[in-house]
Short mmCIF file of C-alpha atoms and ligand atoms in Angstrom, two decimals:
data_model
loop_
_atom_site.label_atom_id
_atom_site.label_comp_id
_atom_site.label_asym_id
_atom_site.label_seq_id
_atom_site.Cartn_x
_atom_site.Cartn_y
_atom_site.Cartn_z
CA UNK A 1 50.46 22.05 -24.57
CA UNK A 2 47.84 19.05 -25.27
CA UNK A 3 48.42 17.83 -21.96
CA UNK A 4 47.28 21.53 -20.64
CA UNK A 5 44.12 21.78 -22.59
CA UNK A 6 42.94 17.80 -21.80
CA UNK A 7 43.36 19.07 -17.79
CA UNK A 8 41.40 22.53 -18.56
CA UNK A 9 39.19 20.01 -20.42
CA UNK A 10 38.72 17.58 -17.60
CA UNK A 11 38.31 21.08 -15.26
CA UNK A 12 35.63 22.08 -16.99
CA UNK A 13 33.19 18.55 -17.24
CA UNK A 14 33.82 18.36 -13.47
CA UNK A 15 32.22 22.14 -13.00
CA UNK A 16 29.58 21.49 -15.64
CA UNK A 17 28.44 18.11 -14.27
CA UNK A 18 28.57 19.76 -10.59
CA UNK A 19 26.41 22.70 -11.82
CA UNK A 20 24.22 20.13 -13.65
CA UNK A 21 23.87 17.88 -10.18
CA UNK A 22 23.77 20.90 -7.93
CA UNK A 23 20.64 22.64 -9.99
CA UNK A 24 19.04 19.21 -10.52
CA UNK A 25 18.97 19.22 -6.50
CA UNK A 26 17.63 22.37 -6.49
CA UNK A 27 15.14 21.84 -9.13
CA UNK A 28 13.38 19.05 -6.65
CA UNK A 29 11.22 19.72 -3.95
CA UNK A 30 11.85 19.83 -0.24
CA UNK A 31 9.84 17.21 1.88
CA UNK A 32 10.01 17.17 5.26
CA UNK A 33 8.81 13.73 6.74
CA UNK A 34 7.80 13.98 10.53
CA UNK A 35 7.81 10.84 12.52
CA UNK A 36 5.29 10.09 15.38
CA UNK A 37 5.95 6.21 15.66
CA UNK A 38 2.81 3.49 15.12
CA UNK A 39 3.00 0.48 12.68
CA UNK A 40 4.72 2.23 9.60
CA UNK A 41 7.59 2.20 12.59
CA UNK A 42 6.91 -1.00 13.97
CA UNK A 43 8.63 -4.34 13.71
CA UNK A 44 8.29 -8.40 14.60
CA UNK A 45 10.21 -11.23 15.64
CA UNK A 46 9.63 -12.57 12.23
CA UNK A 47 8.41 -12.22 8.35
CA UNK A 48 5.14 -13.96 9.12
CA UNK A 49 4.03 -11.67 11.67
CA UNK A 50 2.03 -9.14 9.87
CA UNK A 51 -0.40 -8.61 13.38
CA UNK A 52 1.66 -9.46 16.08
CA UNK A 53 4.90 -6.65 16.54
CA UNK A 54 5.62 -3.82 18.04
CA UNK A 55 4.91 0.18 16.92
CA UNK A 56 7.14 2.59 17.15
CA UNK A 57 10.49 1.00 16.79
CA UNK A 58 12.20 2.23 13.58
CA UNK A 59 13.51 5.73 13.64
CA UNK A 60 12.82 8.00 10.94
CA UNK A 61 16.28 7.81 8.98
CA UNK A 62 16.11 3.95 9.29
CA UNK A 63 12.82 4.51 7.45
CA UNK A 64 14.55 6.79 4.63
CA UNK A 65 17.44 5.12 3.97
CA UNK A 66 15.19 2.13 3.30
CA UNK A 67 13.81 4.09 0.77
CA UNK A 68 16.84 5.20 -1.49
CA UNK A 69 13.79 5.44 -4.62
CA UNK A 70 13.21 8.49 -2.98
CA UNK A 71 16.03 10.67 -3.96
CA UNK A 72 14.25 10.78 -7.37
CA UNK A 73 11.13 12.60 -5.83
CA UNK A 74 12.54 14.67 -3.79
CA UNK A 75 15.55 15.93 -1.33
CA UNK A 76 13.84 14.28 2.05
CA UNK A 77 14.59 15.58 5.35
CA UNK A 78 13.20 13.49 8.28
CA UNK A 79 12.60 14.46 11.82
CA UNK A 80 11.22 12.59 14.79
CA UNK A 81 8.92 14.24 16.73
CA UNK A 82 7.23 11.54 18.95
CA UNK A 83 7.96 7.96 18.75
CA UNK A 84 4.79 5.91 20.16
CA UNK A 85 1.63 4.40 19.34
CA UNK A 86 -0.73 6.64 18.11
CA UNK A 87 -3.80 5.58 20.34
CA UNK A 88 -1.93 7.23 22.73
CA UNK A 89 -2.08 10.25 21.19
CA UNK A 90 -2.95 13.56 24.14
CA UNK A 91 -4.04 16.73 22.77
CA UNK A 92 -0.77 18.39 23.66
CA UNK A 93 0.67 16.17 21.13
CA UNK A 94 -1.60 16.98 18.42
CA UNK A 95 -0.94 20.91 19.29
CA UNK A 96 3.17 20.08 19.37
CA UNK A 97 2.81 18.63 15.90
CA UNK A 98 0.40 20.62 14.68
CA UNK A 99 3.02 23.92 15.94
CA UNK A 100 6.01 22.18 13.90
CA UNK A 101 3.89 21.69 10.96
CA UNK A 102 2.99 25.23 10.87
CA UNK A 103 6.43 26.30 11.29
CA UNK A 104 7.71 24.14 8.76
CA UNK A 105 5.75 25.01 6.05
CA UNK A 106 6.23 28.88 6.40
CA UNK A 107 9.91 28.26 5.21
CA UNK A 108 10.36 28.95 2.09
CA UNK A 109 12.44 25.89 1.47
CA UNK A 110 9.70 23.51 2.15
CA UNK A 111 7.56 22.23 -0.63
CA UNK A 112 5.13 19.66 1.48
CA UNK A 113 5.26 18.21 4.36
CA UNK A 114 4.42 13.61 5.36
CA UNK A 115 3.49 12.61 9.04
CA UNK A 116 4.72 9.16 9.75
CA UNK A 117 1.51 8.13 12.11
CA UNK A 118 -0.14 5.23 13.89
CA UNK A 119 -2.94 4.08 11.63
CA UNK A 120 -5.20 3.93 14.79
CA UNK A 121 -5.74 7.59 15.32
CA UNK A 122 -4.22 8.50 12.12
CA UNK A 123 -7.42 9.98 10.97
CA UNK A 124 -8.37 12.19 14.10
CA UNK A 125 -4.40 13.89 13.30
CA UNK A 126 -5.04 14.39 10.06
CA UNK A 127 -8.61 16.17 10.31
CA UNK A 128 -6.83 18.28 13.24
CA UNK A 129 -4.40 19.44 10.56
CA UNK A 130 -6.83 20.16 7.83
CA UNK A 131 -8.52 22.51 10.49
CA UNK A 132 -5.87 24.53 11.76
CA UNK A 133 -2.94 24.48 9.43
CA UNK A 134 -3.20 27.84 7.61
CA UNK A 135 -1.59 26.73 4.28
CA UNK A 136 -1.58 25.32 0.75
CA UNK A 137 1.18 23.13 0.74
CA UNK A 138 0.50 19.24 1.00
CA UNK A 139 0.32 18.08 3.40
CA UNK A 140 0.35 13.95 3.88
CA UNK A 141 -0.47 11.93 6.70
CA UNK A 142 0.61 8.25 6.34
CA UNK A 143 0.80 4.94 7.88
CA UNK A 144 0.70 0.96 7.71
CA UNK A 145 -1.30 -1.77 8.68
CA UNK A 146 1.61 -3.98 8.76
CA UNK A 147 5.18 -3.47 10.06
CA UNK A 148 8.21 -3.29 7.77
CA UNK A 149 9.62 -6.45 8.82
CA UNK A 150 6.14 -8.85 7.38
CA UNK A 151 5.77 -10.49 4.03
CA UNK A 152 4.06 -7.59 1.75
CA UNK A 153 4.73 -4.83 4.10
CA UNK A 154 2.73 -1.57 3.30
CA UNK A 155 4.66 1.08 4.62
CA UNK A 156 7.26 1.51 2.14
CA UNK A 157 5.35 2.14 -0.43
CA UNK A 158 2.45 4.15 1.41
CA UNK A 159 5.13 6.16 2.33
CA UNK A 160 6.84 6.29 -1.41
CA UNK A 161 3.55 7.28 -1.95
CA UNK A 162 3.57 10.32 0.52
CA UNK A 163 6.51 11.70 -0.08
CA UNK A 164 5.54 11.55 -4.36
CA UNK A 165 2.32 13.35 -3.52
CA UNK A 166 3.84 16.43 -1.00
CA UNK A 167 6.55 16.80 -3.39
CA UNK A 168 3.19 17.29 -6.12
CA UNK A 169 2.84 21.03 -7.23
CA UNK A 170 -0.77 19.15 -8.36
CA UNK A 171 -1.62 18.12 -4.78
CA UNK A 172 -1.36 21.68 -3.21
CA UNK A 173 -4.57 22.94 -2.08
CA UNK A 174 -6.07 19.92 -1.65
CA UNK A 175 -6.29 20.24 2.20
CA UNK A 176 -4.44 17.35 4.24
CA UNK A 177 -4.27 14.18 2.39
CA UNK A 178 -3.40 10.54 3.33
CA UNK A 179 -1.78 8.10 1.09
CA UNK A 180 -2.60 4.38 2.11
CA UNK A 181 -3.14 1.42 -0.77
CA UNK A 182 -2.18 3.43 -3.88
CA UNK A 183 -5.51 5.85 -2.67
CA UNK A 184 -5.10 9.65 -2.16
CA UNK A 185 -7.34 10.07 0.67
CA UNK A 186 -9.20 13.43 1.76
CA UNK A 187 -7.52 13.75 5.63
CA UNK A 188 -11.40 15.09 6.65
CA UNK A 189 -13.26 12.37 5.18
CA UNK A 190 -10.75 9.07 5.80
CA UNK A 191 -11.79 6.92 8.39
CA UNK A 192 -10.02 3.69 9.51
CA UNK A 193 -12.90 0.95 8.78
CA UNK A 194 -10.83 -2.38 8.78
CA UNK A 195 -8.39 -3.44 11.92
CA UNK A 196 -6.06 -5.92 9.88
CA UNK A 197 -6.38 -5.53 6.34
CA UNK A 198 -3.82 -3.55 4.18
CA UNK A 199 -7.24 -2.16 2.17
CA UNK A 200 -8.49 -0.14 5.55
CA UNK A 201 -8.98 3.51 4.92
CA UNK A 202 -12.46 4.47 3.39
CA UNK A 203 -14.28 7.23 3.18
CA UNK A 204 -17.80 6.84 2.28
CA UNK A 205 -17.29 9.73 -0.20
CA UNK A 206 -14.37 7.73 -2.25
CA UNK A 207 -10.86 8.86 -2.19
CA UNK A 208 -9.53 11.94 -4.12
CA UNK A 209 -7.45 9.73 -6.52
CA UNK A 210 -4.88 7.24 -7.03
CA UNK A 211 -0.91 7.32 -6.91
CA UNK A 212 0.51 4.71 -9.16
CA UNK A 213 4.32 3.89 -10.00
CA UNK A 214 4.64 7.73 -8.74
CA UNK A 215 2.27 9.72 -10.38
CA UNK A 216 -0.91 10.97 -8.99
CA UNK A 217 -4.15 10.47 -10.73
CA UNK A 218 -6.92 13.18 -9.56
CA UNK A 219 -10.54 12.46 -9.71
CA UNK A 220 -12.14 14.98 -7.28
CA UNK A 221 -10.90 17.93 -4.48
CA UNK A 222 -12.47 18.46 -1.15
CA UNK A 223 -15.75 21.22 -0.60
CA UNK A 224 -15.56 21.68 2.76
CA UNK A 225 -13.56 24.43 4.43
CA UNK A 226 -9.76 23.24 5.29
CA UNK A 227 -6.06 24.47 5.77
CA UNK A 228 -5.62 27.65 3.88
CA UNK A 229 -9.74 28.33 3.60
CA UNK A 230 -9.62 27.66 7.66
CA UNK A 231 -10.91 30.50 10.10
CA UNK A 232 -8.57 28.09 12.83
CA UNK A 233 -4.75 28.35 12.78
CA UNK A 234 -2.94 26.44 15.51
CA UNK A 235 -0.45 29.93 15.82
CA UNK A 236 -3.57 31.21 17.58
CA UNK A 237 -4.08 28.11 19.37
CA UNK A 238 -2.66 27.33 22.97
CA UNK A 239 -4.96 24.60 24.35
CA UNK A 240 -7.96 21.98 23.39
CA UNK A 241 -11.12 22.50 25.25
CA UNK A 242 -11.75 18.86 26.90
CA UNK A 243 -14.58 17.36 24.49
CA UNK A 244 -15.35 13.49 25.36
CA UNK A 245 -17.31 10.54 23.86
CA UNK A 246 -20.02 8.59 24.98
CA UNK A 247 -21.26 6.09 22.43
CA UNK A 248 -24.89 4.70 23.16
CA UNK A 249 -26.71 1.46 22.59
CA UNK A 250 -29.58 -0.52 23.53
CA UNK A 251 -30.52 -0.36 27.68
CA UNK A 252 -27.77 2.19 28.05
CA UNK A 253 -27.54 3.67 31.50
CA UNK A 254 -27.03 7.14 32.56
CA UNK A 255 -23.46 6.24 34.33
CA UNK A 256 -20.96 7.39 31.60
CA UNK A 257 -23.24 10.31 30.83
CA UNK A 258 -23.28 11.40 34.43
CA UNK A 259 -19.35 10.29 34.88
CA UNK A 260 -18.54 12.52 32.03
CA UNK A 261 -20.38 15.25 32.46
CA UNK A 262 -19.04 16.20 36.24
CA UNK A 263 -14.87 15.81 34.52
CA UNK A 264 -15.55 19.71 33.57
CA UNK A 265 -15.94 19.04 29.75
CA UNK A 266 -17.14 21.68 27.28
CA UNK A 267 -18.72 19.19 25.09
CA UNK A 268 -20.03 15.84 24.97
CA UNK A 269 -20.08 13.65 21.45
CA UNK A 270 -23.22 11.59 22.01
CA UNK A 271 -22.64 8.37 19.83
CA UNK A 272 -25.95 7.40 18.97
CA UNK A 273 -27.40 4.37 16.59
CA UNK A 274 -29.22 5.17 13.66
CA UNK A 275 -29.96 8.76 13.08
CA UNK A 276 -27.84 9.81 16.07
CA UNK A 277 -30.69 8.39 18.28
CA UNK A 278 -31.12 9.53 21.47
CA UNK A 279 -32.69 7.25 24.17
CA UNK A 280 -35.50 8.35 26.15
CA UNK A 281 -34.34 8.26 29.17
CA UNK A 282 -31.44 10.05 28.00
CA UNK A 283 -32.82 13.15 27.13
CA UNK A 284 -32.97 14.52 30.47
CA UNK A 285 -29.44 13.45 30.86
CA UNK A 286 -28.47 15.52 28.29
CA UNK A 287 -30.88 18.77 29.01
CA UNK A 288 -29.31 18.69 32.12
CA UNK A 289 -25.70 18.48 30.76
CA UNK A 290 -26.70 21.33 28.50
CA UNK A 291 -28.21 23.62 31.22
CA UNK A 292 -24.60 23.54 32.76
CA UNK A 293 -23.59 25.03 29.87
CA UNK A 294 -22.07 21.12 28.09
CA UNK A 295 -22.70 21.35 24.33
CA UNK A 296 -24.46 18.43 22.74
CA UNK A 297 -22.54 17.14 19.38
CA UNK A 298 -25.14 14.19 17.99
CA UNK A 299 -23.18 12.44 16.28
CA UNK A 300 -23.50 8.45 15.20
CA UNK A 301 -22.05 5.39 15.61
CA UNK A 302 -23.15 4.15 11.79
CA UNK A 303 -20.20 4.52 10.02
CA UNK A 304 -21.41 6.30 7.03
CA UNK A 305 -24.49 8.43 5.95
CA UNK A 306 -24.91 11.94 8.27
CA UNK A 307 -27.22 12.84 10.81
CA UNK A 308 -29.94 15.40 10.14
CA UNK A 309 -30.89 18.24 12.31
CA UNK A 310 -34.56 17.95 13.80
CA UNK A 311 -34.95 15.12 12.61
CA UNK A 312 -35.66 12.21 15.60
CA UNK A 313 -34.39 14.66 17.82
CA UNK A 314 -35.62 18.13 17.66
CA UNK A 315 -32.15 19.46 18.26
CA UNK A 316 -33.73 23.60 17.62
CA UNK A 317 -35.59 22.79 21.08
CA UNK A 318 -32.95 20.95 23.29
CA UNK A 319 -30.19 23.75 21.71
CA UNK A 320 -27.88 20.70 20.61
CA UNK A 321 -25.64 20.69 17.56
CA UNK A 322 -26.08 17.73 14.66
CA UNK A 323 -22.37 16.29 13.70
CA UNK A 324 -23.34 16.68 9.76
CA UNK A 325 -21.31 13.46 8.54
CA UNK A 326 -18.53 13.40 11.10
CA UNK A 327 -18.34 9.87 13.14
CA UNK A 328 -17.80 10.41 16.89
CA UNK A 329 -13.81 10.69 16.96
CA UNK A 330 -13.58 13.20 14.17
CA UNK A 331 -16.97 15.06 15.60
CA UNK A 332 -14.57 15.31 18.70
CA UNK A 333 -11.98 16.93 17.07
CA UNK A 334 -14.07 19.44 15.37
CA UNK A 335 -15.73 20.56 18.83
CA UNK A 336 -12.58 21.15 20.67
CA UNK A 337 -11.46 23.13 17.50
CA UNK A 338 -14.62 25.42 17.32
CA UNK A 339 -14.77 26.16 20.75
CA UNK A 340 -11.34 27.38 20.79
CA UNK A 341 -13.33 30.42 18.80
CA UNK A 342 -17.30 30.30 19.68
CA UNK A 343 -19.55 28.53 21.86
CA UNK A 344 -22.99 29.70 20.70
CA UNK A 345 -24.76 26.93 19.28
CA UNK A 346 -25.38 28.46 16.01
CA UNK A 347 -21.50 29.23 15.44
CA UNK A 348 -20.81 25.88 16.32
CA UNK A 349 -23.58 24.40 13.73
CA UNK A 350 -22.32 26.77 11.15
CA UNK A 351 -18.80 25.29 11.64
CA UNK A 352 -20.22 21.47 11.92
CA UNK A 353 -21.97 22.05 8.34
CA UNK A 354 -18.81 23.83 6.79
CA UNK A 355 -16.05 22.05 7.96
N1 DAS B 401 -1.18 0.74 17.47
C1 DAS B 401 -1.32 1.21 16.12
C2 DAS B 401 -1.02 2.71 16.09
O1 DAS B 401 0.08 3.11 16.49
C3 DAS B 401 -0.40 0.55 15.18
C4 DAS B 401 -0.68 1.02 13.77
O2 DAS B 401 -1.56 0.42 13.14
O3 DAS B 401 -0.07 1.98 13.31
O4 DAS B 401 -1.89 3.43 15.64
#
């Protein structure tokens, strides 16, 4: 009889300890982590090379399963979407991500979602995703400026990082977010500003907060319009009108303008010093663009600060639209977005100032 009731015993801890695992899985959040390649991915021929490998190596379950810390965050589920560099990016690829993101986070077992992501173009992906992504769940983009295989390699723990903050209830409606060097970065206002330091992404507006040892630490949220608050939604979405940059600078000729101009774009991002300075001789260049129906998009090539309307330029007369604080590459991304719904000059103004 004793032996009976130690086995019902024993019965009975296995079922409570597999009811107490199998609601403790369900308890944690769902993160999906899609790969797209770049340095986070990359590798070198040895420890010491911290510049000199190659991205997009490393697929994505190599990537979790170095990363066993993050069973305690979260049940991860990785996929790998593209595996290259990201200045290679196309638009196509942005729209093919964007479309699984979307998808993704409409199931209801999905709490956030992390993009694995070249650090080069990193922040052009993520602002495309805070546009169009109709949704409150995080939303992460991530990356490294050094590959996993160098002495005090970023990516594990910028991606630790990630997967801690789309697994955050606290992070949701935050619009996309990127986690690089223990910062919580706004995915609108990030900007890649150094090309070999670990301590590269800046905004000139400060991050959003920190993530330390796995907790997030707030300090501000985002005003302009993103994600849920978006009147874009890549479901509605099927291609990117072709918007190009031309940055300008002392002595600048017409050529690139001209070149441009006749490849059937619907935009042009003027990259202007200063103010978003125009040269003289440009002007014309650009009248003309415009009177073929080309939007103008001053935008400039000083990092921070934003350029004001009618200011040098008087932007009301040549019916050309002022990129607010957005530097060229993100003033790009915004253009091809708002034409997708408007190209009256006013609309697209409206949308530079809220978005
Ligand atoms: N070539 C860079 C890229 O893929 C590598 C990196 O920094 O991620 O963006």
């Amino acid at each position: 009889m004793r032996i009976f009731k130690l086995e019902q015993w024993l019965v009975g801890l296995a079922f409570a300890l597999l009811a107490t695992v199998a609601a403790a899985q369900a308890a944690k959040p769902t993160v999906v982590v899609l790969a797209t390649g770049g340095t986070i991915a990359g590798a070198g021929a040895s420890a010491l090379n911290s510049a000199t490998y190659a991205a997009a190596k490393v697929p994505v379950d190599k990537l979790l399963v170095g990363l066993p810390e993050l069973a305690n965050v979260a049940t991860v589920k990785g996929e790998q979407v593209f595996q290259i560099a990201s200045e290679s990016f196309t638009n196509e690829q942005l729209l093919t991500l964007a479309r699984r993101v979307s998808a993704l986070v409409k199931q209801a077992d999905v709490d956030g979602i992390v993009v694995t992501h070249g650090t080069d173009t990193l922040e052009e992906t993520a602002y495309f995703l805070n546009l169009v992504i109709r949704t409150s769940k995080p939303i992460v983009v991530v990356g490294s400026m050094r590959p996993g295989t160098a002495l005090s390699a970023d990516g594990a723990l910028n991606l630790y990082d990630a997967v801690v903050v789309a697994a955050s209830k606290d992070a949701a409606g935050k619009g996309v977010l990127v986690t690089m060097n223990d910062e919580i970065q706004s995915g609108r206002d990030v900007s890649k500003n150094v090309n070999i330091k670990t301590d590269s992404f800046k905004s000139q507006w400060g991050p959003l907060g920190m993530v330390v040892e796995g907790k997030n630490y707030w300090f501000r949220a985002p005003v302009k319009r993103h994600t849920a608050g978006s009147e874009f939604n890549i479901d509605d979405i099927t291609t990117l009108a072709p918007v190009e940059v031309v940055y300008s600078y002392g002595n600048v000729p017409r050529t690139a303008f001209d070149a441009v101009g006749k490849s059937g774009i619907k935009a042009l991002v003027h990259g202007g010093p200063g103010n978003g300075s125009v040269a003289d001789r440009i002007v014309p260049v650009l009248q003309e663009l415009r009177s073929q129906g080309v939007h103008i998009i001053r935008s400039s090539r000083v990092p921070d600060g934003f350029v004001l309307r009618n200011a040098e330029q008087p932007d009301d007369k040549y019916d050309w639209v002022a990129a607010h604080d957005l530097r060229p590459q993100k003033a790009r991304i915004l253009a091809a977005v708002a034409l997708t719904k408007t190209s009256d000059t006013k609309e697209l103004q409206r949308i530079f100032w809220e978005y």
